[in-house]
Coordinates of N, CA and C in Angstrom, one line a residue:
Chain A
A1 N 84.9 59.5 -86.0 CA 84.4 59.3 -84.7 C 84.6 57.8 -84.3
Q2 N 84.8 57.6 -83.0 CA 85.1 56.2 -82.6 C 83.8 55.6 -82.0
S3 N 83.6 54.3 -82.2 CA 82.4 53.7 -81.7 C 82.7 52.2 -81.4
V4 N 81.8 51.6 -80.6 CA 81.9 50.2 -80.2 C 80.5 49.6 -80.4
T5 N 80.5 48.5 -81.1 CA 79.2 47.8 -81.3 C 79.3 46.4 -80.8
Q6 N 78.4 46.1 -79.8 CA 78.3 44.8 -79.3 C 77.1 44.1 -80.0
L7 N 77.4 43.1 -80.7 CA 76.5 42.5 -81.7 C 75.3 41.8 -81.2
D8 N 75.4 41.4 -79.9 CA 74.3 40.6 -79.3 C 73.9 41.3 -78.0
S9 N 72.6 41.7 -77.9 CA 72.2 42.3 -76.7 C 72.0 41.3 -75.5
Q10 N 71.6 40.1 -75.9 CA 71.4 39.0 -74.9 C 71.9 37.7 -75.5
V11 N 72.6 37.0 -74.6 CA 73.2 35.7 -74.9 C 72.8 34.7 -73.8
P12 N 71.8 33.8 -74.1 CA 71.5 32.7 -73.1 C 72.3 31.5 -73.4
V13 N 72.9 30.9 -72.4 CA 73.6 29.6 -72.5 C 73.4 28.7 -71.3
F14 N 73.7 27.4 -71.5 CA 73.6 26.5 -70.4 C 75.0 26.4 -69.7
E15 N 74.9 26.1 -68.4 CA 76.1 25.9 -67.6 C 77.0 24.9 -68.3
E16 N 78.3 25.2 -68.2 CA 79.4 24.4 -68.8 C 79.5 24.5 -70.3
A17 N 78.7 25.2 -71.0 CA 78.8 25.4 -72.4 C 79.8 26.5 -72.7
P18 N 80.4 26.5 -73.9 CA 81.3 27.7 -74.3 C 80.4 28.9 -74.7
V19 N 81.0 30.0 -74.6 CA 80.3 31.3 -75.0 C 81.3 32.2 -75.7
E20 N 80.7 33.0 -76.6 CA 81.5 34.1 -77.2 C 80.6 35.3 -77.3
L21 N 81.1 36.4 -76.7 CA 80.4 37.7 -76.8 C 81.1 38.6 -77.8
R22 N 80.4 39.1 -78.8 CA 81.1 39.7 -79.9 C 81.1 41.2 -79.8
C23 N 82.2 41.8 -80.2 CA 82.5 43.2 -80.1 C 83.2 43.7 -81.3
N24 N 82.7 44.6 -82.0 CA 83.4 45.3 -83.1 C 83.6 46.8 -82.8
Y25 N 84.6 47.3 -83.3 CA 84.9 48.7 -83.0 C 85.2 49.5 -84.3
S26 N 85.1 50.8 -84.2 CA 85.5 51.7 -85.3 C 86.4 52.8 -84.8
S27 N 87.5 53.0 -85.4 CA 88.4 54.1 -85.0 C 89.4 54.3 -86.1
S28 N 89.8 55.6 -86.3 CA 90.8 55.9 -87.3 C 92.2 56.0 -86.7
V29 N 92.3 55.8 -85.4 CA 93.6 55.8 -84.7 C 93.7 54.6 -83.9
S30 N 94.9 54.3 -83.4 CA 95.2 53.1 -82.6 C 94.4 53.2 -81.3
V31 N 93.9 52.1 -80.8 CA 93.1 52.1 -79.6 C 93.6 51.0 -78.6
Y32 N 93.2 51.2 -77.4 CA 93.3 50.2 -76.4 C 91.9 49.6 -76.3
L33 N 91.7 48.3 -76.0 CA 90.4 47.7 -75.9 C 90.3 47.0 -74.5
F34 N 89.1 47.0 -74.0 CA 88.8 46.5 -72.7 C 87.5 45.7 -72.7
W35 N 87.3 44.8 -71.8 CA 86.1 44.1 -71.4 C 85.9 44.3 -69.9
Y36 N 84.7 44.8 -69.6 CA 84.3 45.0 -68.2 C 83.0 44.1 -68.0
V37 N 82.9 43.7 -66.7 CA 81.7 43.0 -66.3 C 81.0 43.7 -65.2
Q38 N 79.6 43.7 -65.3 CA 78.8 44.4 -64.2 C 77.8 43.5 -63.7
Y39 N 77.9 43.2 -62.4 CA 76.9 42.3 -61.7 C 75.8 43.3 -61.3
P40 N 74.6 42.7 -61.0 CA 73.4 43.6 -60.7 C 73.8 44.5 -59.5
N41 N 73.4 45.8 -59.7 CA 73.5 46.8 -58.7 C 75.0 47.0 -58.2
Q42 N 75.9 46.8 -59.1 CA 77.3 47.0 -58.8 C 78.0 47.9 -59.9
G43 N 79.2 48.3 -59.6 CA 80.0 49.0 -60.6 C 80.6 48.0 -61.6
L44 N 81.5 48.5 -62.4 CA 82.1 47.7 -63.4 C 83.5 47.2 -62.9
Q45 N 83.7 45.9 -63.3 CA 85.0 45.2 -62.9 C 85.7 44.9 -64.2
L46 N 87.0 45.3 -64.3 CA 87.8 45.0 -65.4 C 88.1 43.5 -65.6
L47 N 87.7 43.0 -66.7 CA 87.9 41.6 -67.0 C 89.3 41.3 -67.7
L48 N 89.6 42.1 -68.7 CA 90.8 42.0 -69.4 C 91.0 43.2 -70.3
K49 N 92.3 43.4 -70.8 CA 92.6 44.5 -71.6 C 93.6 44.2 -72.7
Y50 N 93.5 44.9 -73.8 CA 94.5 44.8 -74.8 C 95.1 46.2 -75.0
L51 N 96.4 46.3 -74.7 CA 97.1 47.5 -74.9 C 98.1 47.4 -76.0
S52 N 98.8 46.3 -76.1 CA 99.7 46.1 -77.2 C 100.2 44.6 -77.1
G53 N 101.0 44.2 -78.1 CA 101.7 42.9 -78.0 C 100.8 41.8 -78.5
S54 N 100.8 40.6 -77.8 CA 100.0 39.5 -78.2 C 98.6 39.8 -78.4
T55 N 98.0 39.3 -79.5 CA 96.6 39.6 -79.7 C 95.6 38.7 -78.9
L56 N 96.1 37.7 -78.3 CA 95.3 36.8 -77.4 C 95.5 37.3 -76.0
V57 N 94.5 37.8 -75.4 CA 94.6 38.3 -74.0 C 93.8 37.5 -73.1
K58 N 94.5 37.1 -72.0 CA 93.8 36.4 -70.9 C 93.4 37.3 -69.8
G59 N 92.2 37.0 -69.2 CA 91.8 37.9 -68.1 C 91.4 37.0 -66.9
I60 N 90.6 37.6 -66.0 CA 90.2 37.0 -64.8 C 89.0 36.0 -65.1
N61 N 88.8 35.1 -64.1 CA 87.6 34.2 -64.2 C 87.6 33.3 -65.4
G62 N 88.7 33.0 -66.0 CA 88.8 32.1 -67.2 C 88.4 32.7 -68.5
F63 N 88.2 34.0 -68.6 CA 87.9 34.7 -69.8 C 89.1 35.0 -70.7
E64 N 89.0 35.1 -72.0 CA 90.0 35.5 -72.9 C 89.4 36.3 -74.0
A65 N 90.2 37.1 -74.7 CA 89.7 37.8 -75.9 C 90.8 37.9 -76.9
E66 N 90.4 38.0 -78.2 CA 91.4 38.1 -79.2 C 91.2 39.4 -80.0
F67 N 92.2 40.1 -80.1 CA 92.2 41.4 -80.9 C 92.5 41.1 -82.3
N68 N 91.6 41.5 -83.2 CA 91.8 41.3 -84.7 C 91.7 42.6 -85.3
K69 N 92.9 43.1 -85.7 CA 92.9 44.5 -86.3 C 92.3 44.6 -87.6
S70 N 92.4 43.5 -88.5 CA 91.9 43.6 -89.8 C 90.4 43.5 -89.8
Q71 N 89.8 42.8 -88.8 CA 88.3 42.8 -88.7 C 87.8 43.7 -87.7
T72 N 88.7 44.5 -87.1 CA 88.3 45.5 -86.0 C 87.4 44.9 -85.0
S73 N 87.8 43.7 -84.5 CA 87.0 43.0 -83.5 C 87.8 42.7 -82.3
F74 N 87.1 42.4 -81.2 CA 87.7 42.1 -79.9 C 86.7 41.2 -79.2
H75 N 86.5 40.0 -79.6 CA 85.5 39.1 -79.1 C 85.9 38.4 -77.8
L76 N 85.0 38.3 -76.9 CA 85.3 37.7 -75.6 C 84.8 36.2 -75.5
R77 N 85.6 35.4 -75.0 CA 85.3 33.9 -75.0 C 85.6 33.3 -73.6
K78 N 84.8 32.3 -73.4 CA 85.1 31.4 -72.2 C 84.7 30.0 -72.6
P79 N 85.6 29.0 -72.3 CA 85.3 27.7 -72.8 C 84.2 26.9 -72.0
S80 N 83.9 27.4 -70.8 CA 82.9 26.7 -70.0 C 82.4 27.7 -68.9
V81 N 81.1 28.0 -69.1 CA 80.6 29.1 -68.2 C 79.9 28.5 -67.0
H82 N 79.8 29.3 -65.9 CA 79.2 28.9 -64.7 C 78.0 29.8 -64.4
I83 N 77.1 29.4 -63.6 CA 75.9 30.2 -63.2 C 76.4 31.6 -62.8
S84 N 77.5 31.6 -62.1 CA 78.0 32.9 -61.5 C 78.5 33.9 -62.5
D85 N 78.6 33.4 -63.8 CA 79.0 34.4 -64.9 C 77.9 35.2 -65.4
T86 N 76.7 34.9 -64.9 CA 75.5 35.7 -65.3 C 75.7 37.2 -64.9
A87 N 75.7 38.0 -65.9 CA 76.0 39.5 -65.7 C 75.9 40.2 -67.0
E88 N 76.1 41.5 -66.9 CA 76.2 42.4 -68.1 C 77.7 42.6 -68.4
Y89 N 78.0 42.5 -69.7 CA 79.4 42.6 -70.2 C 79.5 43.7 -71.2
F90 N 80.5 44.6 -70.9 CA 80.7 45.8 -71.7 C 82.0 45.7 -72.4
C91 N 82.0 46.0 -73.7 CA 83.3 46.2 -74.4 C 83.5 47.7 -74.5
A92 N 84.8 48.1 -74.4 CA 85.1 49.5 -74.4 C 86.4 49.8 -75.1
L93 N 86.5 50.9 -75.8 CA 87.8 51.3 -76.4 C 88.3 52.7 -75.8
Q94 N 89.5 52.9 -76.0 CA 90.1 54.2 -75.5 C 91.2 54.5 -76.5
N95 N 91.2 55.8 -76.9 CA 92.3 56.3 -77.8 C 93.6 56.0 -77.1
D96 N 94.6 55.6 -77.9 CA 95.9 55.1 -77.2 C 96.7 56.3 -76.6
Q97 N 96.1 57.4 -76.6 CA 96.8 58.5 -75.8 C 96.2 58.5 -74.4
A98 N 97.1 58.4 -73.4 CA 96.6 58.3 -72.0 C 95.8 59.5 -71.7
G99 N 94.8 59.2 -71.0 CA 93.9 60.3 -70.5 C 92.7 60.6 -71.3
T100 N 92.3 59.7 -72.1 CA 91.1 60.0 -72.9 C 90.0 59.1 -72.4
A101 N 88.8 59.4 -72.8 CA 87.6 58.7 -72.3 C 87.5 57.3 -72.8
L102 N 86.9 56.4 -72.0 CA 86.4 55.1 -72.4 C 85.1 55.3 -73.2
I103 N 85.0 54.7 -74.3 CA 83.8 54.6 -75.1 C 83.3 53.2 -75.0
F104 N 82.0 53.1 -74.5 CA 81.5 51.8 -74.3 C 80.5 51.4 -75.3
G105 N 80.3 50.1 -75.5 CA 79.2 49.5 -76.2 C 78.0 49.5 -75.3
K106 N 76.8 49.1 -75.9 CA 75.6 49.1 -75.1 C 75.5 47.9 -74.2
G107 N 76.4 47.0 -74.2 CA 76.4 45.8 -73.3 C 75.7 44.6 -73.9
T108 N 76.1 43.4 -73.3 CA 75.5 42.1 -73.6 C 75.2 41.5 -72.3
T109 N 73.9 41.1 -72.2 CA 73.5 40.3 -71.0 C 73.8 38.8 -71.2
L110 N 74.6 38.3 -70.4 CA 74.9 36.9 -70.5 C 74.1 36.2 -69.4
S111 N 73.2 35.3 -69.8 CA 72.4 34.5 -68.8 C 72.7 33.1 -68.9
V112 N 73.3 32.5 -67.8 CA 73.7 31.1 -67.7 C 72.7 30.4 -66.9
S113 N 72.1 29.3 -67.4 CA 71.1 28.5 -66.7 C 71.6 27.1 -66.6
S114 N 71.0 26.4 -65.6 CA 71.4 25.0 -65.4 C 70.5 24.0 -66.2
Chain E
D1 N 94.8 46.7 -51.0 CA 94.5 48.1 -51.2 C 93.0 48.3 -51.4
A2 N 92.5 49.4 -50.8 CA 91.1 49.7 -51.0 C 90.8 50.1 -52.4
G3 N 89.7 49.8 -52.9 CA 89.3 50.1 -54.3 C 88.8 51.6 -54.3
V4 N 88.1 51.9 -55.4 CA 87.5 53.2 -55.6 C 86.3 53.2 -54.7
T5 N 86.1 54.3 -53.9 CA 84.9 54.4 -53.1 C 84.1 55.6 -53.5
Q6 N 82.8 55.5 -53.4 CA 81.9 56.6 -53.8 C 80.8 56.8 -52.7
S7 N 80.4 58.0 -52.6 CA 79.4 58.3 -51.6 C 78.5 59.4 -52.2
P8 N 77.2 59.4 -51.8 CA 76.5 58.3 -51.2 C 76.2 57.1 -52.1
T9 N 75.7 56.0 -51.7 CA 75.4 54.9 -52.5 C 74.0 55.2 -53.3
H10 N 73.1 55.8 -52.6 CA 71.8 56.1 -53.2 C 71.4 57.5 -52.8
L11 N 70.6 58.1 -53.7 CA 70.2 59.5 -53.4 C 68.9 59.8 -54.2
I12 N 68.0 60.4 -53.5 CA 66.7 60.8 -54.1 C 66.6 62.3 -54.0
K13 N 66.4 63.0 -55.2 CA 66.3 64.4 -55.2 C 65.1 64.8 -56.0
T14 N 64.7 66.1 -55.9 CA 63.6 66.6 -56.6 C 64.0 67.5 -57.8
R15 N 63.3 67.5 -58.8 CA 63.6 68.4 -60.0 C 64.0 69.8 -59.5
G16 N 65.0 70.3 -60.1 CA 65.5 71.7 -59.8 C 66.5 71.8 -58.7
Q17 N 66.6 70.7 -57.9 CA 67.6 70.7 -56.9 C 69.0 70.5 -57.4
H18 N 70.0 70.6 -56.5 CA 71.4 70.4 -56.8 C 71.9 69.2 -56.0
V19 N 72.9 68.5 -56.6 CA 73.5 67.3 -56.0 C 75.0 67.3 -56.1
T20 N 75.6 66.8 -55.1 CA 77.1 66.6 -55.1 C 77.4 65.1 -54.8
L21 N 78.2 64.5 -55.7 CA 78.6 63.1 -55.6 C 80.1 63.1 -55.3
R22 N 80.6 62.2 -54.5 CA 82.0 62.2 -54.1 C 82.6 60.9 -54.5
C23 N 83.9 61.0 -54.7 CA 84.7 59.8 -55.2 C 86.1 59.9 -54.6
S24 N 86.6 58.7 -54.0 CA 88.0 58.6 -53.6 C 88.7 57.6 -54.4
P25 N 89.8 57.9 -55.1 CA 90.4 57.0 -56.0 C 91.3 56.0 -55.2
I26 N 91.7 55.0 -56.0 CA 92.7 54.0 -55.4 C 94.0 54.7 -55.1
S27 N 94.6 54.3 -53.9 CA 95.8 55.0 -53.5 C 96.9 54.9 -54.6
G28 N 97.5 56.1 -54.9 CA 98.5 56.1 -56.0 C 97.9 56.5 -57.3
H29 N 96.6 56.5 -57.5 CA 96.0 56.9 -58.8 C 95.8 58.4 -58.7
K30 N 96.2 59.1 -59.8 CA 96.1 60.5 -59.9 C 95.0 61.0 -60.8
S31 N 94.4 60.1 -61.5 CA 93.3 60.5 -62.5 C 92.0 59.9 -62.0
V32 N 91.0 60.8 -62.2 CA 89.6 60.4 -61.8 C 88.7 60.7 -63.0
S33 N 87.8 59.8 -63.4 CA 86.9 60.0 -64.5 C 85.5 59.8 -63.9
W34 N 84.5 60.5 -64.5 CA 83.1 60.3 -64.1 C 82.3 59.9 -65.4
Y35 N 81.4 58.9 -65.1 CA 80.6 58.4 -66.2 C 79.1 58.4 -65.7
Q36 N 78.2 58.5 -66.6 CA 76.8 58.4 -66.3 C 76.3 57.1 -67.0
Q37 N 75.6 56.3 -66.3 CA 75.0 55.0 -66.9 C 73.5 55.0 -66.7
V38 N 72.8 55.3 -67.8 CA 71.3 55.2 -67.7 C 70.9 53.7 -67.9
L39 N 69.8 53.4 -67.3 CA 69.4 52.0 -67.2 C 69.3 51.4 -68.6
G40 N 70.0 50.2 -68.8 CA 70.0 49.5 -70.1 C 71.0 50.0 -71.1
Q41 N 71.9 50.9 -70.7 CA 72.9 51.5 -71.6 C 74.3 51.3 -71.0
G42 N 75.3 51.5 -71.9 CA 76.7 51.6 -71.4 C 77.0 52.9 -70.8
P43 N 78.0 53.0 -70.0 CA 78.3 54.3 -69.4 C 78.7 55.3 -70.4
Q44 N 78.4 56.6 -70.1 CA 78.8 57.7 -71.0 C 79.7 58.6 -70.2
F45 N 80.8 59.0 -70.9 CA 81.8 59.8 -70.3 C 81.3 61.2 -70.0
I46 N 81.6 61.7 -68.7 CA 81.3 63.1 -68.4 C 82.5 63.9 -68.2
F47 N 83.4 63.5 -67.4 CA 84.7 64.3 -67.1 C 85.8 63.4 -66.8
Q48 N 87.0 63.9 -67.1 CA 88.3 63.3 -66.6 C 89.2 64.4 -66.0
Y49 N 89.7 64.1 -64.8 CA 90.7 65.0 -64.2 C 92.0 64.2 -63.9
Y50 N 93.1 65.0 -64.1 CA 94.4 64.4 -63.8 C 95.2 65.5 -63.1
E51 N 95.8 65.2 -62.0 CA 96.5 66.1 -61.2 C 95.8 67.5 -61.1
K52 N 94.5 67.4 -60.8 CA 93.6 68.5 -60.4 C 93.2 69.3 -61.7
E53 N 93.7 68.9 -62.8 CA 93.3 69.7 -64.0 C 92.3 68.9 -64.9
E54 N 91.3 69.6 -65.5 CA 90.4 68.9 -66.3 C 91.1 68.5 -67.6
R55 N 91.0 67.2 -67.9 CA 91.7 66.7 -69.1 C 90.7 66.4 -70.2
G56 N 89.5 66.2 -69.9 CA 88.5 65.9 -70.9 C 87.1 66.1 -70.4
R57 N 86.2 66.4 -71.3 CA 84.8 66.6 -71.0 C 83.9 66.0 -72.1
G58 N 82.9 65.3 -71.6 CA 82.0 64.7 -72.6 C 80.9 65.6 -73.0
N59 N 79.9 65.1 -73.7 CA 78.9 65.9 -74.3 C 77.7 66.1 -73.2
F60 N 78.0 66.8 -72.2 CA 77.0 67.0 -71.1 C 76.8 68.5 -71.0
P61 N 75.6 69.0 -70.5 CA 75.4 70.4 -70.4 C 76.2 71.0 -69.2
D62 N 76.2 72.4 -69.2 CA 77.0 73.1 -68.2 C 76.5 72.9 -66.8
R63 N 75.3 72.3 -66.7 CA 74.8 72.0 -65.3 C 75.7 71.0 -64.6
F64 N 76.5 70.3 -65.4 CA 77.4 69.3 -64.8 C 78.7 70.0 -64.6
S65 N 79.3 69.8 -63.4 CA 80.7 70.3 -63.2 C 81.4 69.4 -62.2
A66 N 82.7 69.5 -62.2 CA 83.5 68.6 -61.3 C 84.7 69.3 -60.9
R67 N 85.4 68.7 -59.9 CA 86.7 69.2 -59.5 C 87.4 68.1 -58.8
Q68 N 88.8 68.2 -58.8 CA 89.6 67.3 -58.1 C 90.4 68.0 -57.1
F69 N 90.6 67.4 -55.9 CA 91.2 68.0 -54.8 C 92.7 67.6 -54.7
P70 N 93.5 68.2 -53.9 CA 94.9 67.9 -53.8 C 95.2 66.4 -53.4
N71 N 94.2 65.8 -52.6 CA 94.4 64.4 -52.3 C 93.9 63.5 -53.4
Y72 N 93.5 64.0 -54.5 CA 93.1 63.3 -55.7 C 91.6 62.9 -55.7
S73 N 90.9 63.1 -54.5 CA 89.5 62.8 -54.5 C 88.8 63.8 -55.4
S74 N 87.5 63.5 -55.7 CA 86.8 64.3 -56.7 C 85.4 64.4 -56.3
E75 N 84.8 65.5 -56.8 CA 83.3 65.8 -56.6 C 82.7 66.0 -58.0
L76 N 81.5 65.5 -58.2 CA 80.7 65.8 -59.4 C 79.5 66.5 -58.9
N77 N 79.2 67.7 -59.5 CA 78.1 68.5 -59.1 C 77.1 68.6 -60.3
V78 N 75.8 68.5 -60.0 CA 74.8 68.6 -61.0 C 73.8 69.6 -60.5
N79 N 73.6 70.7 -61.2 CA 72.6 71.7 -60.8 C 71.3 71.6 -61.6
A80 N 70.3 72.2 -61.1 CA 69.0 72.2 -61.7 C 68.6 70.8 -62.3
L81 N 68.5 69.9 -61.4 CA 68.3 68.5 -61.8 C 67.0 68.3 -62.6
L82 N 67.1 67.4 -63.6 CA 66.0 67.0 -64.5 C 65.7 65.6 -64.3
L83 N 64.5 65.2 -64.6 CA 64.2 63.7 -64.5 C 65.2 62.9 -65.2
G84 N 65.6 63.3 -66.4 CA 66.6 62.6 -67.2 C 67.9 62.4 -66.6
D85 N 68.2 63.1 -65.5 CA 69.5 62.9 -64.8 C 69.5 61.7 -64.0
S86 N 68.4 61.0 -63.8 CA 68.3 59.8 -63.0 C 69.2 58.7 -63.7
A87 N 70.1 58.2 -62.9 CA 71.1 57.3 -63.5 C 72.0 56.8 -62.4
L88 N 72.9 55.8 -62.8 CA 74.0 55.4 -61.9 C 75.2 56.2 -62.4
Y89 N 75.8 56.9 -61.4 CA 77.0 57.7 -61.7 C 78.2 57.0 -61.2
L90 N 79.1 56.7 -62.1 CA 80.3 55.9 -61.8 C 81.5 56.8 -61.8
C91 N 82.4 56.5 -60.9 CA 83.7 57.1 -60.8 C 84.7 56.0 -61.1
A92 N 85.8 56.4 -61.8 CA 86.8 55.5 -62.2 C 88.2 56.2 -61.9
S93 N 89.1 55.4 -61.4 CA 90.4 56.0 -61.2 C 91.5 55.2 -62.0
S94 N 92.6 55.9 -62.3 CA 93.7 55.3 -63.0 C 95.0 56.1 -62.7
R95 N 96.1 55.5 -63.0 CA 97.3 56.2 -62.7 C 97.5 57.4 -63.6
Q96 N 97.3 57.2 -64.9 CA 97.5 58.3 -65.8 C 96.3 58.6 -66.7
G97 N 95.3 57.7 -66.7 CA 94.1 57.9 -67.5 C 93.7 56.7 -68.3
Y98 N 94.5 55.7 -68.5 CA 94.1 54.5 -69.1 C 94.0 53.4 -68.1
E99 N 93.4 52.2 -68.4 CA 93.2 51.1 -67.5 C 92.5 51.6 -66.3
Q100 N 91.2 52.0 -66.4 CA 90.4 52.6 -65.4 C 89.7 51.6 -64.5
Y101 N 89.7 51.8 -63.2 CA 89.1 51.0 -62.3 C 87.9 51.7 -61.6
F102 N 86.7 51.0 -61.7 CA 85.5 51.7 -61.3 C 85.1 51.4 -59.8
G103 N 84.4 52.4 -59.3 CA 83.8 52.3 -58.0 C 82.4 51.7 -58.1
P104 N 81.7 51.5 -57.0 CA 80.3 50.9 -57.0 C 79.2 51.7 -57.6
G105 N 79.5 53.0 -57.7 CA 78.5 53.9 -58.2 C 77.6 54.6 -57.2
T106 N 77.0 55.7 -57.6 CA 75.9 56.3 -56.8 C 74.7 56.3 -57.7
R107 N 73.6 55.7 -57.1 CA 72.3 55.7 -57.8 C 71.5 56.9 -57.5
L108 N 71.3 57.8 -58.5 CA 70.6 59.0 -58.3 C 69.2 58.9 -58.9
T109 N 68.2 59.2 -58.1 CA 66.8 59.2 -58.6 C 66.3 60.6 -58.5
V110 N 65.8 61.2 -59.6 CA 65.2 62.5 -59.6 C 63.7 62.4 -59.7
T111 N 63.0 62.9 -58.8 CA 61.5 62.8 -58.9 C 60.8 64.1 -59.2

């Protein structure tokens, strides 16, 4: 069975500080990996994706993530956060066969304060 | 281009009633997926359709059903509503099933 574990349910940080949101996954087959962000009372927005190729993936809003196959991790990082980054972040995987379901972690709440 | 649209945005129903939720995908996307997001949890997969055919089904009871129309829009139907069906229902579209883009969701409250 495939699964996604987000290691921190809440991450409080100060504005302009760096942040890392941790995601580990479990799968016996190759997967695609995604990070989504959800602002209050909204749907999910795709931040970045790893499908193949370079293990360092850059996304929108200055976020990046690194795929580590040996550690089965896909951690999300940003060097300097803003108040507007306060949101819920979801890591998700998908079997690398097109047309399969996204499997989500339980989410990490990022709270940025001044 | 317009994103994924869903209707209605909010809905209040009574236990035992039926509900229909609607989704229009991004232009050019032929796959639509439905997810249920209970408060405080990640989305859970319900269905995926591609070219009007069901491609996948999650672990949900038969009270949940869906279909996709020739214009690739989709409906999610839930019969005999239970209190536990209260959730945000998300629709996502994609060209072939991966790299899914989500709509704003329909907030369903069952009383």
